[in-house]
Structures are given as C-alpha cells and as structure tokens.
Short mmCIF file of C-alpha atoms in Angstrom, two decimals:
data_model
loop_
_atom_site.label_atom_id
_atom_site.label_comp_id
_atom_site.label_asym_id
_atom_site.label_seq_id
_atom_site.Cartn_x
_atom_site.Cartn_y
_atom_site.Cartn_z
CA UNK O 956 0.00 0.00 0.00
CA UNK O 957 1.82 2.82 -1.72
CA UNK O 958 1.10 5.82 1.26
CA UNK O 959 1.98 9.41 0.99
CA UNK O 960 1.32 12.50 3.67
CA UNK O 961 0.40 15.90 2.46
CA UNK O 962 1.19 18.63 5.24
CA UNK O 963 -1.44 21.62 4.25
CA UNK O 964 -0.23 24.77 5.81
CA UNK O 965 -1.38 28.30 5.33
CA UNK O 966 -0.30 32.00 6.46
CA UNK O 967 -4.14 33.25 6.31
CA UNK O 968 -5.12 31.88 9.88
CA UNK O 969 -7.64 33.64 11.50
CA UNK O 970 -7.13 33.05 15.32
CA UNK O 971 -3.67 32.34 14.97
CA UNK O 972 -2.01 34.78 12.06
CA UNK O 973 1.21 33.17 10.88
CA UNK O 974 0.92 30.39 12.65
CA UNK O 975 2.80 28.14 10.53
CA UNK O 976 5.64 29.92 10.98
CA UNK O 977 6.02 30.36 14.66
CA UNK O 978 8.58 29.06 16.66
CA UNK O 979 7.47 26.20 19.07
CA UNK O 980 10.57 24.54 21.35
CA UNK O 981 13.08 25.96 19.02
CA UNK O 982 11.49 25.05 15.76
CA UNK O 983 9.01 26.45 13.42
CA UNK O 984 5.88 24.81 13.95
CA UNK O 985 5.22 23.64 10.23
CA UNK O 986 8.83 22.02 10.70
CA UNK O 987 8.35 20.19 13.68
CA UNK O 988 4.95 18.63 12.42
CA UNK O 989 7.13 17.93 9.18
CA UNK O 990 9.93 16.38 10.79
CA UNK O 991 7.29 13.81 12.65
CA UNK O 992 5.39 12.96 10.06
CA UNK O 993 8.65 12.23 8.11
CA UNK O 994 9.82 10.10 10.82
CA UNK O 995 7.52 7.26 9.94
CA UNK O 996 8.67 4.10 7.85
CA UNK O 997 5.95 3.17 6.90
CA UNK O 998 5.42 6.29 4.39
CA UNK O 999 6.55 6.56 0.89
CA UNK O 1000 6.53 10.60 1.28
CA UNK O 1001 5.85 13.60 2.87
CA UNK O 1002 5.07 16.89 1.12
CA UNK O 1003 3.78 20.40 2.23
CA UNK O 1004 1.59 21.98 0.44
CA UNK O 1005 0.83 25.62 1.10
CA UNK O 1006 -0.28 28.87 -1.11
CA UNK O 1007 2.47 30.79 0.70
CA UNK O 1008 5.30 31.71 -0.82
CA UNK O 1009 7.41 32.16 2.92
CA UNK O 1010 6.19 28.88 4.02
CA UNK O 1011 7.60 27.42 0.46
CA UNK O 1012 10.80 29.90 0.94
CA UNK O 1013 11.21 28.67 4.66
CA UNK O 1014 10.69 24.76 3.20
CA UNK O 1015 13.82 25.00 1.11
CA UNK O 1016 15.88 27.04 3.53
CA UNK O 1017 15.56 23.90 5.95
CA UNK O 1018 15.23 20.95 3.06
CA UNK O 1019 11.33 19.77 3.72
CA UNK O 1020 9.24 19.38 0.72
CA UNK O 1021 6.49 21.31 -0.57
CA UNK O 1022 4.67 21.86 -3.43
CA UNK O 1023 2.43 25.82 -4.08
CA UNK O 1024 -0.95 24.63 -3.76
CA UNK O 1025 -4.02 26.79 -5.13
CA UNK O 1026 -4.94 30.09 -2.86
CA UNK O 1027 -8.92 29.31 -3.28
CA UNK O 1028 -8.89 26.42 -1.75
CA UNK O 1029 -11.19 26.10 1.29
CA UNK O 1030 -9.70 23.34 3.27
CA UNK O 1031 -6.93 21.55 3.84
CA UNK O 1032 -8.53 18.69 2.04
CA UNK O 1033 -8.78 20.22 -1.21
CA UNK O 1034 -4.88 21.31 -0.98
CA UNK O 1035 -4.53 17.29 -0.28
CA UNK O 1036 -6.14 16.50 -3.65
CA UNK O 1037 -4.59 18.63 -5.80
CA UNK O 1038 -1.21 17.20 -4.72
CA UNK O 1039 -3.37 13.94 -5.86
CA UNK O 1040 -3.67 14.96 -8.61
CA UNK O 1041 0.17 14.93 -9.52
CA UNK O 1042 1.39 12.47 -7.10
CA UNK O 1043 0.12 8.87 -7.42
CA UNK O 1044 -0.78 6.51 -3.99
CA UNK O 1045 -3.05 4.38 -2.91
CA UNK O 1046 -3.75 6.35 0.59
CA UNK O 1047 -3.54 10.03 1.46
CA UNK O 1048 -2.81 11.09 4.76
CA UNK O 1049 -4.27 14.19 5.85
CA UNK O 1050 -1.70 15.76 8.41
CA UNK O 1051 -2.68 18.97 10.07
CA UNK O 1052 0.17 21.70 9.89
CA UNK O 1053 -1.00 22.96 13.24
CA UNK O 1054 -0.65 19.63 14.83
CA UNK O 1055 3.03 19.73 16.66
CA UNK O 1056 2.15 17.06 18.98
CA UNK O 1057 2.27 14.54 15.96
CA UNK O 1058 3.88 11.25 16.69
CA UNK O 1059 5.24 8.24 14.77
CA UNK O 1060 2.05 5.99 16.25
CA UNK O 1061 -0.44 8.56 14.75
CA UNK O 1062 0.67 7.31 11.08
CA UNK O 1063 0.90 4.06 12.18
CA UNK O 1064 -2.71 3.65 13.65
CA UNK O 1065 -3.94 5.37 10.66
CA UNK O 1066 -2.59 3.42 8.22
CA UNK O 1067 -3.93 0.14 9.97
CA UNK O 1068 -7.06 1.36 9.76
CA UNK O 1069 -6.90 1.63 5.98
CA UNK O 1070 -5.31 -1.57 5.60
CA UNK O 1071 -9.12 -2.82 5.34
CA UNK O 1072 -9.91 -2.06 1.77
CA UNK O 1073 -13.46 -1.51 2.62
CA UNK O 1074 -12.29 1.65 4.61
CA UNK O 1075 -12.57 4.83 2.17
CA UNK O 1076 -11.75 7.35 4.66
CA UNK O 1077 -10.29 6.94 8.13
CA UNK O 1078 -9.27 9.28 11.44
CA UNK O 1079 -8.47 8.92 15.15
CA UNK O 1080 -9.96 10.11 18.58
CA UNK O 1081 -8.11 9.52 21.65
CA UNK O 1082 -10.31 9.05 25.40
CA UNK O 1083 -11.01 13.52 26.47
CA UNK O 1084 -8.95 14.64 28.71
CA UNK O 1085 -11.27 16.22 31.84
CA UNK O 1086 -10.20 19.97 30.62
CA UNK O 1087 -11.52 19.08 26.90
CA UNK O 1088 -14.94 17.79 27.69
CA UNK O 1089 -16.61 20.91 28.03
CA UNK O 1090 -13.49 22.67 26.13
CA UNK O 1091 -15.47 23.99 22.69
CA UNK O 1092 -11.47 24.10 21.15
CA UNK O 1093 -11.59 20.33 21.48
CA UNK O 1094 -14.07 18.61 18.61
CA UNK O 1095 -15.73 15.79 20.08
CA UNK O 1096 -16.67 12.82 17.95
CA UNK O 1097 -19.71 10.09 18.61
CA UNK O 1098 -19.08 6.77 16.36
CA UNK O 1099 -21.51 4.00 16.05
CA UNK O 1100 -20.58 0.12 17.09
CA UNK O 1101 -18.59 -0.34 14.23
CA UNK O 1102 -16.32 2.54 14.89
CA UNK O 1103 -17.85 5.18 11.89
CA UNK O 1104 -18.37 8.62 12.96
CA UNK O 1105 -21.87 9.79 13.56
CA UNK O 1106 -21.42 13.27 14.63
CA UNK O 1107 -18.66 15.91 15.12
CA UNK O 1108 -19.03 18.87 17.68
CA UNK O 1109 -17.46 20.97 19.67
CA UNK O 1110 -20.46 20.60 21.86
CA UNK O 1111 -19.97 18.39 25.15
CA UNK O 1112 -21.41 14.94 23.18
CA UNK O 1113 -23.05 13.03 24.07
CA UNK O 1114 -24.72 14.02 26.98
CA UNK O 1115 -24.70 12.52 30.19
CA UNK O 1116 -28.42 12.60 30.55
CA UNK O 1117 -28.38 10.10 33.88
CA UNK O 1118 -25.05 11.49 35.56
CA UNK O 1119 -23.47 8.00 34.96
CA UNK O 1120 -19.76 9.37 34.15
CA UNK O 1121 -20.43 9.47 30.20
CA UNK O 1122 -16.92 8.39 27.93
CA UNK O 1123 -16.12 11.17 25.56
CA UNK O 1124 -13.63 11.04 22.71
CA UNK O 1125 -11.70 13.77 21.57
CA UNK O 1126 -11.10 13.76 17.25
CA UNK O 1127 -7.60 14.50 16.48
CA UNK O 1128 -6.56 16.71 13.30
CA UNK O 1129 -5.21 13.50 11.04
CA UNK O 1130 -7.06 11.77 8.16
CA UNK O 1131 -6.63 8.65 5.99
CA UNK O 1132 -8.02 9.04 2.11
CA UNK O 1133 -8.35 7.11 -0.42
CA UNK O 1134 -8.17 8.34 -4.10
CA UNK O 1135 -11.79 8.40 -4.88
CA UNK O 1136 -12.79 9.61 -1.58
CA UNK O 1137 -11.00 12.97 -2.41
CA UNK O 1138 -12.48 13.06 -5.79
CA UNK O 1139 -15.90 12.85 -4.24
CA UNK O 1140 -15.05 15.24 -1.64
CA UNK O 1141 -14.03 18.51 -3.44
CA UNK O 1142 -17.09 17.47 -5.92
CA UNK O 1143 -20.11 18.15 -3.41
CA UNK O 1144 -21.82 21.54 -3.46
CA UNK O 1145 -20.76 24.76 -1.40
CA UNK O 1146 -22.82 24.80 0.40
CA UNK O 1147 -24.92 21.83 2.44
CA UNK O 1148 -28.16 21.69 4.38
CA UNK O 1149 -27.33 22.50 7.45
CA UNK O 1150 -23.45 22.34 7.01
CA UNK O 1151 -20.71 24.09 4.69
CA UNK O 1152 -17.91 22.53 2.55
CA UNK O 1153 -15.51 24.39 4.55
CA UNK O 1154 -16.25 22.22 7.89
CA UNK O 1155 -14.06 19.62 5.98
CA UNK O 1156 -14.76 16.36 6.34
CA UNK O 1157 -17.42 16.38 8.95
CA UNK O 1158 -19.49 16.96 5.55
CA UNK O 1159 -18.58 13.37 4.77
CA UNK O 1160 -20.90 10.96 6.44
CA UNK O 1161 -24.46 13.18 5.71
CA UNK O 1162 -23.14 12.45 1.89
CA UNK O 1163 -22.78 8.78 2.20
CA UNK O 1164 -18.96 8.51 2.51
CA UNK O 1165 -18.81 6.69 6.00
CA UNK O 1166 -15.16 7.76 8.01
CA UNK O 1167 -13.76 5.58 10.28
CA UNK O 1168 -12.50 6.28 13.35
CA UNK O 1169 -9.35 4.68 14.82
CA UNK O 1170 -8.35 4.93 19.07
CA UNK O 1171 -4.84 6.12 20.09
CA UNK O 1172 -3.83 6.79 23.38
CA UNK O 1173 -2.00 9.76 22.08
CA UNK O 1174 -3.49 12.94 22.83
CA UNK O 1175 -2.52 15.97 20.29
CA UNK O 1176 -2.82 19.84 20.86
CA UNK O 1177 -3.49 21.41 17.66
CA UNK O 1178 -2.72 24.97 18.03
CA UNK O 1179 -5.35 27.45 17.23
CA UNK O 1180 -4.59 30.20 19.87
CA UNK O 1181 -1.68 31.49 21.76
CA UNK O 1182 -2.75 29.56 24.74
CA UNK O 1183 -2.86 26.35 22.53
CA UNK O 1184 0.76 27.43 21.73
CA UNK O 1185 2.01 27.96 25.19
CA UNK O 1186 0.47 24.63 26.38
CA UNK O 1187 1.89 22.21 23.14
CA UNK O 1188 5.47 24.06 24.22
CA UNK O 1189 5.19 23.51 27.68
CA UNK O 1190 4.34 19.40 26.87
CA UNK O 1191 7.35 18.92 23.90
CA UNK O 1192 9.97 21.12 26.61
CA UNK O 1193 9.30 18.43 28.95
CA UNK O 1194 9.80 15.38 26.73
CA UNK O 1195 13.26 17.21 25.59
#
C-alpha cells in the first residue's frame, strides 16, 4: 500500500495569524509537524503543500518538501487532492500543519485502519482529557458500534443525561483518504443543508462517505490560539 502525507499549511489563519511559521521549542511549527510525520517508515513521502510563498521559501531554507498549492482552496482537504492529482498513492494522509504534537504511532494507527480495503476514509480520537470535555477548542466525535463517525461537535457529546460518568472522545486533526474519496469530496456543493464545505470532512458521512475512526492513546494539541501554543510548548519542553 503505496502511502503518501500531504502537510497543508497556510499563512491566512484567522485566530492564529502566521501560525505556521512560529517558533514552538526551538522550531518552526510547520517544521516540527514535518519532521514527525517524516519520521515514519511506513510512508513513501511527505510533502507540504501551502499557497504561501514564505512557508515554500522557509521549506527550502531547511530541506522539507512542498509543493504551491491553489490560494482558493477552502480546506486543507482540497490542498490534499490537488497534490493527488500529480502524485500517485493508494492512501492520502491528511496531516494537520498545526498539529506539533504529531507522533510516529499517529501514522501508524492510521494506516492500519486503511489496511481494510473496505475503509474509504479513516481518522483517530483519543479518550477527552477532563479539561476538553466541556473545552469547545476540542471537537468531540460520537461513532456507532462499528467505529464510523456519527457526529462531530465541539459541543460536550453526548450528553450525560443520567449522571453516569459518560466516555467522551476527543477527534484528532489527522485523516486517511483514499483516491476516490478525495475526488468525491471537493465534488459536493458549497454549500450543504445544514453544514458548509468548509467544515471539511465532517461533511462526509451526511453524503454517504462513511469515516472511520481509529483509538490512540495519544493525545494531540493542535494549536489554534496562543494559549494552545504555550500549552503544546510547555508538553514537547518536557519530553526534551
């Protein structure tokens, strides 16, 4: 199983500007996702792909690759397929460039879970910390007995209705495509009932493209805010 990961970073962030290029434990943030990622064996590459010329500039200045994706893309998913469209595999990992908790066991769990051929489109969810349950910054995900999402929220889900110490499941930022699951993807409409394009793949399921969700025991910050920041810095300082 030919497997690739596709890094999409951006300057434009909008709780978070320049993000991508902030320093994080002595590294730039895209870099030290990049570096991760790359340490896994069981991937045939890793690519960035960004619309920003200083993230390309600051990719060859330290040797990571990246490829100048489209600036109207919505999501990182659509920056995913168009590297898809130039660079053949048989799964494409989704890695989030905000994501600098990102270990060698993320990749791995992933790509178990798409070594069933049935599975189209895969991502993980690790047991909520106590702070994330009611933490809106935290997406929670519900999944049926078989382990495919049913809902995504930032929402405290699903509620503990009887007080009976509820399990919630936080989703982490990495995803597991197949070929035609991309293509079908960046083909549905703008705009959904009751949903938008640019929520990413939560759009997925109510469209009949079932993702399935794999358990690690690694949690992940992604950083959307300074305080995100300060905490992922605090956790990879003390693991130095």
């Amino acid at each position: 199983m030919r497997s690739i990961a596709v890094i999409p970073a951006r300057l434009a962030s909008t709780r978070l500007p320049r993000k991508a290029l902030r320093e994080i434990a002595g590294k730039l943030l895209i870099g030290r996702v990049y570096e991760a990622v790359q340490g896994s064996r069981m991937l045939e590459d890793v690519i960035i792909a960004t619309d920003s010329d200083e993230i390309m500039e600051a990719c060859q200045r330290h040797g990571w690759k990246a490829q100048i994706t489209s600036p109207a893309h919505h999501s990182g998913t659509e920056r995913v397929h168009e590297v898809s469209q130039s660079v053949a595999a048989d799964v494409y990992l989704n890695v989030q460039g905000d994501e600098p908790m990102t270990r060698t066991e993320h990749i791995a769990g992933l790509l178990e879970l798409m070594g069933n051929p049935e599975v189209q489109v895969g991502t993980l969810m690790t047991p909520a910390a106590s702070l994330d349950v009611n933490n809106p910054s935290a997406v929670k995900v519900v999944t049926d007995l078989a382990r495919r999402a049913l809902y995504f929220s930032r929402a405290t889900i699903p509620y503990d209705r009887d007080g009976a110490g509820q399990k919630y499941f936080k989703h982490l930022g990495f995803y597991a495509y197949r070929k035609a699951a991309l293509d079908r993807f960046v083909a549905l409409p703008e705009s959904l009932p009751g949903t938008q394009r640019t929520a990413g793949t939560a759009t997925l399921p109510g469209n009949g493209i079932p993702i399935h969700v794999a358990k690690t025991l690694y949690d992940t910050i992604g950083v959307d805010t300074e305080e995100d920041l300060r905490r992922a810095e605090e956790i990879l300082k003390s693991t130095m």
